[in-house]
PDB file of N, CA and C in Angstrom:
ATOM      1  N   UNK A  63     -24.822 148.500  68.819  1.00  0.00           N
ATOM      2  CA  UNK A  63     -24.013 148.893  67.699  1.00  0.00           C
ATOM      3  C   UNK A  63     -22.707 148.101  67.720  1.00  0.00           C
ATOM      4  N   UNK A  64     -22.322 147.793  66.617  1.00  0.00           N
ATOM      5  CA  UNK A  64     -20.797 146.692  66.203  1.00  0.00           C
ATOM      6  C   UNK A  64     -19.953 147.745  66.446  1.00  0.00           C
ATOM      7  N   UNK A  65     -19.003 147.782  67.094  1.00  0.00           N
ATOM      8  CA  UNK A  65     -17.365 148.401  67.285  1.00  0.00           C
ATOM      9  C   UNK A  65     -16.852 148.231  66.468  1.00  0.00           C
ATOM     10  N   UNK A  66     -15.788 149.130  65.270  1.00  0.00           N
ATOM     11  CA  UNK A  66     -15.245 149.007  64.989  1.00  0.00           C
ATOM     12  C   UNK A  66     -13.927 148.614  65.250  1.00  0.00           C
ATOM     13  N   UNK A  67     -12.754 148.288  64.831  1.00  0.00           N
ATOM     14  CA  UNK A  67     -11.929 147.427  65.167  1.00  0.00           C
ATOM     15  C   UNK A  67     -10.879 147.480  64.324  1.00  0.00           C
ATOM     16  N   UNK A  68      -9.681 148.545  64.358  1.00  0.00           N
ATOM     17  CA  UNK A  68      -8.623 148.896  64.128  1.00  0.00           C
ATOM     18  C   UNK A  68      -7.460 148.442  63.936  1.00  0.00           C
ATOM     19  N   UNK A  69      -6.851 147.295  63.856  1.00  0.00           N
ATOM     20  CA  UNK A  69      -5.724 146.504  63.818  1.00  0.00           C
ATOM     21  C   UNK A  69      -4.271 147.580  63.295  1.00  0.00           C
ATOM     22  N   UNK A  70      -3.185 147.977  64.093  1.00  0.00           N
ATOM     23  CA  UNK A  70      -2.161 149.037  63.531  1.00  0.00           C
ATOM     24  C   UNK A  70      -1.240 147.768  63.829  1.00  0.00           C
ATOM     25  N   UNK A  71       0.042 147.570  63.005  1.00  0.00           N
ATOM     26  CA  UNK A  71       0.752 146.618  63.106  1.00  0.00           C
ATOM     27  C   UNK A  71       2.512 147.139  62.529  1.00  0.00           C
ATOM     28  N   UNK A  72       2.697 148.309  63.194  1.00  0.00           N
ATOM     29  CA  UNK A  72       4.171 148.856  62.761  1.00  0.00           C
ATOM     30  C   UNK A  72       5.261 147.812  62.858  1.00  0.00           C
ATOM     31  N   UNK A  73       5.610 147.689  61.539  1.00  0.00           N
ATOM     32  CA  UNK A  73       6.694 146.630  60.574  1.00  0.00           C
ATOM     33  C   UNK A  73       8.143 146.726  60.242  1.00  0.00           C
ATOM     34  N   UNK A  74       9.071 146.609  60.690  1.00  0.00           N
ATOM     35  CA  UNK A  74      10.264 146.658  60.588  1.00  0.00           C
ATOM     36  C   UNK A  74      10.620 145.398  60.032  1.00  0.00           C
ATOM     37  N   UNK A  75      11.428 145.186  58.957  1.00  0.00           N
ATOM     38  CA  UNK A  75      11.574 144.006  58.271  1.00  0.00           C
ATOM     39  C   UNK A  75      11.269 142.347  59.647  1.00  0.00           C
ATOM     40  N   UNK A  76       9.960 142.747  58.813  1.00  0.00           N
ATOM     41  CA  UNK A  76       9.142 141.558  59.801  1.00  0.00           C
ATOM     42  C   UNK A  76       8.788 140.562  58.853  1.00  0.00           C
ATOM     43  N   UNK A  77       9.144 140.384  57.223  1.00  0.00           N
ATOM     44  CA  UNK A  77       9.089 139.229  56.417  1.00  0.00           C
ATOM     45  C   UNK A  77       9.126 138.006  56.806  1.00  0.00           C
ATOM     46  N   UNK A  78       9.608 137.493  57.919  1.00  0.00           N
ATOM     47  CA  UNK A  78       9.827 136.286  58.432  1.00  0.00           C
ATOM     48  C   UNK A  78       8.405 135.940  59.100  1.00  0.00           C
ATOM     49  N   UNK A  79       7.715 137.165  59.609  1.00  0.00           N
ATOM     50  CA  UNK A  79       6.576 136.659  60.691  1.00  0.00           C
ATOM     51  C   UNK A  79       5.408 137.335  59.587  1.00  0.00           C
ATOM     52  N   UNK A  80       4.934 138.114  59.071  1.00  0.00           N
ATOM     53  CA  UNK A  80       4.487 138.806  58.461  1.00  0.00           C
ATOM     54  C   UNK A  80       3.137 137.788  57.751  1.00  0.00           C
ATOM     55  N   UNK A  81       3.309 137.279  57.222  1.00  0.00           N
ATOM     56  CA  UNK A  81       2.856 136.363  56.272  1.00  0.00           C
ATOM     57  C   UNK A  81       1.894 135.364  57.209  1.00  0.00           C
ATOM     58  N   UNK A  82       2.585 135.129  58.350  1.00  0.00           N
ATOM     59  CA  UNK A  82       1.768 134.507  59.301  1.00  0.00           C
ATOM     60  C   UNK A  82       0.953 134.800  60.037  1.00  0.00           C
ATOM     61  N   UNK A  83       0.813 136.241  60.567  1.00  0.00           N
ATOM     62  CA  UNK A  83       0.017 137.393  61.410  1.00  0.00           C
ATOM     63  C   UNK A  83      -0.844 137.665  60.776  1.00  0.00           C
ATOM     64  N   UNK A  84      -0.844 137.845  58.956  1.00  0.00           N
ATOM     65  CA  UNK A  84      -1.787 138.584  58.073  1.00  0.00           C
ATOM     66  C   UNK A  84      -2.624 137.186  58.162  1.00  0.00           C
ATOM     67  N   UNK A  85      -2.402 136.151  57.529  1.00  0.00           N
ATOM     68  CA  UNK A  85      -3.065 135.025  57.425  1.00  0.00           C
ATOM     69  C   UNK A  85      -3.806 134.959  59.000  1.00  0.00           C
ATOM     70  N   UNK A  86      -3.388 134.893  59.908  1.00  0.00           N
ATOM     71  CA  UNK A  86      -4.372 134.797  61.125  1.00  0.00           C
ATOM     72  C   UNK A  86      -5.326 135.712  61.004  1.00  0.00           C
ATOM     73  N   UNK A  87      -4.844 137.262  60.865  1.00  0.00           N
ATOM     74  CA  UNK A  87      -5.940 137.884  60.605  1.00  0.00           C
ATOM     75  C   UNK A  87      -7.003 137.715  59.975  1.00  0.00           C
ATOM     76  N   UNK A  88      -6.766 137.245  58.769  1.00  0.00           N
ATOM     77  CA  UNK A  88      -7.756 136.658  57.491  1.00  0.00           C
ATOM     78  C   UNK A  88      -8.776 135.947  57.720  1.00  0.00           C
ATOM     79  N   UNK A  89      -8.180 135.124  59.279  1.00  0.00           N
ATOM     80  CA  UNK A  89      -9.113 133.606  59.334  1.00  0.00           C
ATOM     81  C   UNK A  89     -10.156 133.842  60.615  1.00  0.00           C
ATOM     82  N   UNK A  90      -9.829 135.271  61.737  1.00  0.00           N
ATOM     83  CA  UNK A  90     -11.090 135.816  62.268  1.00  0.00           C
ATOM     84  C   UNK A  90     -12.410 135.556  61.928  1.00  0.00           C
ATOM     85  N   UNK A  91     -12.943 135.262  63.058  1.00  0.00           N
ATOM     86  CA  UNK A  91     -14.886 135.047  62.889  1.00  0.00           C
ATOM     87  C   UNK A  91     -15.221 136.418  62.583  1.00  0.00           C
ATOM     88  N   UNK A  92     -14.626 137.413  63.368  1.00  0.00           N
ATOM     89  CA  UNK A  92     -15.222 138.750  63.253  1.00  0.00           C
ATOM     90  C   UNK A  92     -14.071 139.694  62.469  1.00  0.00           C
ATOM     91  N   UNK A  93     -14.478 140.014  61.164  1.00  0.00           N
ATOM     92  CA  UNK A  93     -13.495 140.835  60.353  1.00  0.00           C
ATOM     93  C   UNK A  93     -13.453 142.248  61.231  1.00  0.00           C
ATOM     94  N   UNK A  94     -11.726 142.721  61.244  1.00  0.00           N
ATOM     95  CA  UNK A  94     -11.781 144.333  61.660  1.00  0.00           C
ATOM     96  C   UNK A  94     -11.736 144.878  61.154  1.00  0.00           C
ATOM     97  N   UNK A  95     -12.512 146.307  61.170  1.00  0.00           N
ATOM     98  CA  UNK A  95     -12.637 147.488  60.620  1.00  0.00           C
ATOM     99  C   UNK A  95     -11.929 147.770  59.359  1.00  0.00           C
ATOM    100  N   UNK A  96     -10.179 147.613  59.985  1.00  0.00           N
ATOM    101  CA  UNK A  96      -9.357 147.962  59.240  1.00  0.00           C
ATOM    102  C   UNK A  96      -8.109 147.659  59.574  1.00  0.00           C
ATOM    103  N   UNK A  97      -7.019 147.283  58.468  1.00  0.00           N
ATOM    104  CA  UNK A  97      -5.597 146.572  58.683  1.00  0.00           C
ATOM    105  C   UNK A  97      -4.886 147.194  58.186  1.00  0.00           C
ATOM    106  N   UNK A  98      -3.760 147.877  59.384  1.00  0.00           N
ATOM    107  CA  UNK A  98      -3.154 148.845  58.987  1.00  0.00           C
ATOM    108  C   UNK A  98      -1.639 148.659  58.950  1.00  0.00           C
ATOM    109  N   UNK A  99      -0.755 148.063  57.935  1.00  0.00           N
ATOM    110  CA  UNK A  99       0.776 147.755  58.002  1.00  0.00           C
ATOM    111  C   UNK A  99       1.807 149.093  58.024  1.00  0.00           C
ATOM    112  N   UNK A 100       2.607 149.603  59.411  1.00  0.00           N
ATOM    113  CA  UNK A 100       2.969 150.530  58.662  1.00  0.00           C
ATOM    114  C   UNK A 100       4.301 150.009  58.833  1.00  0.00           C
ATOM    115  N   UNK A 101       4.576 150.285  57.410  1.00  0.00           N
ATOM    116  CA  UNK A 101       6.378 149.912  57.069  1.00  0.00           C
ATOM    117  C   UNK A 101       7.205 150.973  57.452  1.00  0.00           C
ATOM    118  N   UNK A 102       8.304 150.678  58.193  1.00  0.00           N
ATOM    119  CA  UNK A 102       8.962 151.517  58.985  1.00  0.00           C
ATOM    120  C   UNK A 102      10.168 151.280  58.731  1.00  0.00           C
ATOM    121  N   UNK A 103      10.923 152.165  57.065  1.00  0.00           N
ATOM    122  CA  UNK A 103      11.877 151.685  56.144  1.00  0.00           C
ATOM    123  C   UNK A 103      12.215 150.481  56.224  1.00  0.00           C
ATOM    124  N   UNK A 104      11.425 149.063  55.961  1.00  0.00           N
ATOM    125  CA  UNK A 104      12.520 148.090  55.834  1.00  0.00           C
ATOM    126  C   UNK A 104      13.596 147.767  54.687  1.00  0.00           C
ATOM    127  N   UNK A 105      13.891 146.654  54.690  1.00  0.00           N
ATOM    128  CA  UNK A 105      15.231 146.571  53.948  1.00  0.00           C
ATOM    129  C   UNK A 105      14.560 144.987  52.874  1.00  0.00           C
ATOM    130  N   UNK A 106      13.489 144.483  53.365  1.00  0.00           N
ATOM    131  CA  UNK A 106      12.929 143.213  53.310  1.00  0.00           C
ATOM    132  C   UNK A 106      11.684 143.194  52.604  1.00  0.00           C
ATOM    133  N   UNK A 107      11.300 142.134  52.573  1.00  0.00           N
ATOM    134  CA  UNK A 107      10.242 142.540  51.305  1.00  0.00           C
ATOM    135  C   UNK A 107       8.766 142.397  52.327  1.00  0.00           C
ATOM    136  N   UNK A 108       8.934 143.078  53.810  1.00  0.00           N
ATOM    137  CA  UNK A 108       7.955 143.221  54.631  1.00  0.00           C
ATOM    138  C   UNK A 108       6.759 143.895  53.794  1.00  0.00           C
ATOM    139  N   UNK A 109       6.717 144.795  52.884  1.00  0.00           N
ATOM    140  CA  UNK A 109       5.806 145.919  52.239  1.00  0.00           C
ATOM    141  C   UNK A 109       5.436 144.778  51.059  1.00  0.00           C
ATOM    142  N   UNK A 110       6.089 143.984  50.200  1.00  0.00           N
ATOM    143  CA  UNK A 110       5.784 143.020  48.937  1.00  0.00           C
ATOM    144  C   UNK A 110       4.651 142.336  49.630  1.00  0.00           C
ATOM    145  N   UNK A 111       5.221 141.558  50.911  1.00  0.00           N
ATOM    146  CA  UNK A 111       3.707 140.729  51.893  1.00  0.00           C
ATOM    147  C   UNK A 111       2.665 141.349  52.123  1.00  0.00           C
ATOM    148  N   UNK A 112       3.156 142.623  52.415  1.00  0.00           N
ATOM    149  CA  UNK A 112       1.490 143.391  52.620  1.00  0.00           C
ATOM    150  C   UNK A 112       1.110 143.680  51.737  1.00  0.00           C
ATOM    151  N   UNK A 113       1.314 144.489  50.594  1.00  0.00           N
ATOM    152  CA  UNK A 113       0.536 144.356  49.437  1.00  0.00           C
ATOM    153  C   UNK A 113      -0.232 142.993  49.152  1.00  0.00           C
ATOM    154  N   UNK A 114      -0.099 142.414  49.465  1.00  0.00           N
ATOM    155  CA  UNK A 114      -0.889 140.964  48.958  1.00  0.00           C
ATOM    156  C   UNK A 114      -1.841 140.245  49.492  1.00  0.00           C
ATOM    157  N   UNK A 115      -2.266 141.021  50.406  1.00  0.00           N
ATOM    158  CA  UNK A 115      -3.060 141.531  51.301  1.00  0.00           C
ATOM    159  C   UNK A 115      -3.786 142.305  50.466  1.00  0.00           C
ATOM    160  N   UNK A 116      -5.816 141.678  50.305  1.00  0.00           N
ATOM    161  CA  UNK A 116      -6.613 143.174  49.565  1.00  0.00           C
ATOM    162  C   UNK A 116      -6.720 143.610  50.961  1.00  0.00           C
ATOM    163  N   UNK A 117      -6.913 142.884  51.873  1.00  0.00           N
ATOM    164  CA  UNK A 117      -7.801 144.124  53.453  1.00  0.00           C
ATOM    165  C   UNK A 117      -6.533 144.754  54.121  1.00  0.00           C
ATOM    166  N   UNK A 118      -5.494 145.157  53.573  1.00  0.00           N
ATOM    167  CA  UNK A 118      -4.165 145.496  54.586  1.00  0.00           C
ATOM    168  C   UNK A 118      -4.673 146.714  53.870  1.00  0.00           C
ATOM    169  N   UNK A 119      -4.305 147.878  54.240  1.00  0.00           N
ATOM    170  CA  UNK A 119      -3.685 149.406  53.957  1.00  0.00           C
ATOM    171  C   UNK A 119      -2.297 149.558  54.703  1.00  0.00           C
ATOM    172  N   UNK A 120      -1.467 149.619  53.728  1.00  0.00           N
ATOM    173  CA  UNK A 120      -0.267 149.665  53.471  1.00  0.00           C
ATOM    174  C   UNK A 120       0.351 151.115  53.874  1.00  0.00           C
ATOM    175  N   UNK A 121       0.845 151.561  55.080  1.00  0.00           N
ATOM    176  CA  UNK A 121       1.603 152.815  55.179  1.00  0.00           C
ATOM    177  C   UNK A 121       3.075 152.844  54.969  1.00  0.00           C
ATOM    178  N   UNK A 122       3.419 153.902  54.359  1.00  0.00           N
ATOM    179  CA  UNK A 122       4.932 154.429  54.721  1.00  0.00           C
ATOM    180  C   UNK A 122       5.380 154.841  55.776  1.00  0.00           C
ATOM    181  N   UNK A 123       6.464 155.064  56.453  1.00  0.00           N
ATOM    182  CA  UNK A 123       7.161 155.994  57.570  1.00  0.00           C
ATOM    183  C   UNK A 123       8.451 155.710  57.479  1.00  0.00           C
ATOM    184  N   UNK A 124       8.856 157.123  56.996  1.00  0.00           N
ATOM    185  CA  UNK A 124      10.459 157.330  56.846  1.00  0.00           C
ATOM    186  C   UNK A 124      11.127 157.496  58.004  1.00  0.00           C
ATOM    187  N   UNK A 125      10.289 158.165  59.001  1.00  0.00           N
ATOM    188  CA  UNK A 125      11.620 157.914  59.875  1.00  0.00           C
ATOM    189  C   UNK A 125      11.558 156.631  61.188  1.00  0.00           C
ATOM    190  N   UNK A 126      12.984 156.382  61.340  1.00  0.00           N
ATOM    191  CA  UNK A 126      13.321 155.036  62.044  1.00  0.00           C
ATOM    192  C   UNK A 126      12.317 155.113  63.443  1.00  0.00           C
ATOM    193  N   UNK A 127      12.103 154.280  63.835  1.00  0.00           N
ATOM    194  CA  UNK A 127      11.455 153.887  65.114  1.00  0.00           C
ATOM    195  C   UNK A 127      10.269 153.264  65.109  1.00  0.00           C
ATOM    196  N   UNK A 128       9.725 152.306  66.312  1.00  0.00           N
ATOM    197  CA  UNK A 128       8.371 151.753  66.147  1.00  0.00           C
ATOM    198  C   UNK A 128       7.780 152.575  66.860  1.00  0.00           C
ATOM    199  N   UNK A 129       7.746 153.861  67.653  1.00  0.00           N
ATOM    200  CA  UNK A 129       6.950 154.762  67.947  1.00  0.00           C
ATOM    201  C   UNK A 129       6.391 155.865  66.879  1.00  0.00           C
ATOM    202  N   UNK A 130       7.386 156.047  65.914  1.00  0.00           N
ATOM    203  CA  UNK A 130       7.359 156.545  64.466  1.00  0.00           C
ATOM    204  C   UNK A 130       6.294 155.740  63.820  1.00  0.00           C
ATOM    205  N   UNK A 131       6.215 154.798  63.915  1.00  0.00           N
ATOM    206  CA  UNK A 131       5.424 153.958  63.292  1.00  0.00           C
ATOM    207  C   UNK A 131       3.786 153.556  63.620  1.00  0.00           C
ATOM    208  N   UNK A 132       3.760 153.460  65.192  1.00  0.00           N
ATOM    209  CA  UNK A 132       2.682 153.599  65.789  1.00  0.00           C
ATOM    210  C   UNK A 132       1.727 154.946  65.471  1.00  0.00           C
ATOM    211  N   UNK A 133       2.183 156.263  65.601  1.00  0.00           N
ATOM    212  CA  UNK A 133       2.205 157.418  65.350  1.00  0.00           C
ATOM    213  C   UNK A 133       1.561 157.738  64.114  1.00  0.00           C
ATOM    214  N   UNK A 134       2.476 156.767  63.070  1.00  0.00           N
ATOM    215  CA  UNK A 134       1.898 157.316  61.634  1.00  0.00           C
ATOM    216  C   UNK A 134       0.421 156.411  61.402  1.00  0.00           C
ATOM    217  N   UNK A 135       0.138 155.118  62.260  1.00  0.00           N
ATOM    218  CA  UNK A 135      -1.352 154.436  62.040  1.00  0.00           C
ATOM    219  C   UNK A 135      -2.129 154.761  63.020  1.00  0.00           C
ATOM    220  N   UNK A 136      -1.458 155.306  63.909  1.00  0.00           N
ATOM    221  CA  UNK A 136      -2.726 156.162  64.920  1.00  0.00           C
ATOM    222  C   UNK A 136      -3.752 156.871  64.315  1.00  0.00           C
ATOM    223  N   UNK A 137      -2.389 158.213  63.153  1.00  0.00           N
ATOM    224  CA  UNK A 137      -2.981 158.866  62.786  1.00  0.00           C
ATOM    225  C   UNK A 137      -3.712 158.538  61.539  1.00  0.00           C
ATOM    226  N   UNK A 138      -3.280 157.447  60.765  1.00  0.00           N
ATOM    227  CA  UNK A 138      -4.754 157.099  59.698  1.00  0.00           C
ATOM    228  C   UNK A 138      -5.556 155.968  60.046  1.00  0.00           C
ATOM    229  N   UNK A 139      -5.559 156.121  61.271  1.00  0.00           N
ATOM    230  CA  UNK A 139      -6.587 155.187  61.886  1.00  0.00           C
ATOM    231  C   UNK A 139      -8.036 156.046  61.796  1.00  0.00           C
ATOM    232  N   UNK A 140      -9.024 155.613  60.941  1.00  0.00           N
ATOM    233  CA  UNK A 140     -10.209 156.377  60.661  1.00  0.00           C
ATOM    234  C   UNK A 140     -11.598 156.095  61.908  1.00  0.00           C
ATOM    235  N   UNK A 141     -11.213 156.193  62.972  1.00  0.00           N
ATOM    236  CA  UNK A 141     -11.619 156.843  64.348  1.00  0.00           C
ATOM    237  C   UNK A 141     -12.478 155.315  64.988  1.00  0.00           C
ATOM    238  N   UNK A 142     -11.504 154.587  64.551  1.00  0.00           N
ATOM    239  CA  UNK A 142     -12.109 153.200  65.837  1.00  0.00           C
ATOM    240  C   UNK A 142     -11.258 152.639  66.737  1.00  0.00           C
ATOM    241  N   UNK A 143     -11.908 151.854  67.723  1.00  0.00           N
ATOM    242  CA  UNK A 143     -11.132 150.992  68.380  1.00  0.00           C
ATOM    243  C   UNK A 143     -10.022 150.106  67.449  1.00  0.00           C
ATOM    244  N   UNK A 144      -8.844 150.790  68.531  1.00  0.00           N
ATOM    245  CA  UNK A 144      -7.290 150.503  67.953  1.00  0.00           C
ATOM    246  C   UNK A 144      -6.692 149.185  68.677  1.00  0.00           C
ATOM    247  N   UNK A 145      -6.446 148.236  67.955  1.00  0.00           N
ATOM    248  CA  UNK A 145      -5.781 147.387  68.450  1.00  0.00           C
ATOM    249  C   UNK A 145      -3.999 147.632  68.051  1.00  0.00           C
ATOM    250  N   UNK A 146      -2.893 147.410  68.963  1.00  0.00           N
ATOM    251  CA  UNK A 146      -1.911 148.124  68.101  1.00  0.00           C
ATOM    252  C   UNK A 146      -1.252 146.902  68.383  1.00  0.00           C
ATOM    253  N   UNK A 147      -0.124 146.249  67.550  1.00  0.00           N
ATOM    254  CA  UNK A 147       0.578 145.281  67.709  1.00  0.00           C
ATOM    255  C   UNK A 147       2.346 145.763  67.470  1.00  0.00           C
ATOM    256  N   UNK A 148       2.900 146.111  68.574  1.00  0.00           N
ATOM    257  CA  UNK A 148       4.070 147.099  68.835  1.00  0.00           C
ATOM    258  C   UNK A 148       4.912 146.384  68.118  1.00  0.00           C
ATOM    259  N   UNK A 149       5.041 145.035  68.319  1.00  0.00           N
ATOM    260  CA  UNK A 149       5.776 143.883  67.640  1.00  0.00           C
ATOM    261  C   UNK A 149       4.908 142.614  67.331  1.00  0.00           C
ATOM    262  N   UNK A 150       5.328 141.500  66.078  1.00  0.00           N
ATOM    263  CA  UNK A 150       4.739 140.903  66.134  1.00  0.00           C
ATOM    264  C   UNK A 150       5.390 139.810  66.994  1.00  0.00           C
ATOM    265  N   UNK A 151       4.551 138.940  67.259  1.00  0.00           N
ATOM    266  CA  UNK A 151       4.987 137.673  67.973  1.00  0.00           C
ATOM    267  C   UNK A 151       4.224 136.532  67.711  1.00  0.00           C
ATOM    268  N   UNK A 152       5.001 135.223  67.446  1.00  0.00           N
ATOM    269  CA  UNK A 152       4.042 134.041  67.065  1.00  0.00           C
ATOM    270  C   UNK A 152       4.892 132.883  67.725  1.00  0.00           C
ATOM    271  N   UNK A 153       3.944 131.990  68.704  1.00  0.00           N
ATOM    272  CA  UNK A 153       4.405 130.922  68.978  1.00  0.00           C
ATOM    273  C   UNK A 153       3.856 130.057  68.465  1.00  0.00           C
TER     274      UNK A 153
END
């Protein structure tokens, strides 16, 4: 049986990297399950990038923190293997 495959990616005005993480995602041999952005009030047009995105699902979370954030795609994570990306990073 194929694993599903969870991608959670809590976003704090991450517009600068954003655009580049989604696009990697995109270009996977093996599509995941599900792509989960959760915006964690930014100030930036981090949420405009993800919308533009059809495979992202786009969360809210009002309150401040990236544990706040983790938290809120845990919980609409629809019961697969979670990959969580606490921050992004690109070299």
């Amino acid at each position: 049986m194929k694993q599903r495959v969870s991608l959670i990616i809590p976003a704090y005005n991450e517009e600068r990297y954003l655009k580049r993480c989604l696009d990697s995602v995109a270009l996977q041999a093996e599509p995941l399950f599900e792509v989960l952005v959760v915006n964690n009030n930014s100030t930036d047009k981090t949420a405009e990038i993800a919308r533009r995105y059809g495979f992202v699902e786009l969360l809210q979370e009002p309150r401040q923190g990236r544990s706040y954030a983790q938290r809120a795609g845990f919980d609409a994570d629809r019961k697969s293997t979670r990959l969580n990306s606490s921050h992004i990073t690109i070299s």
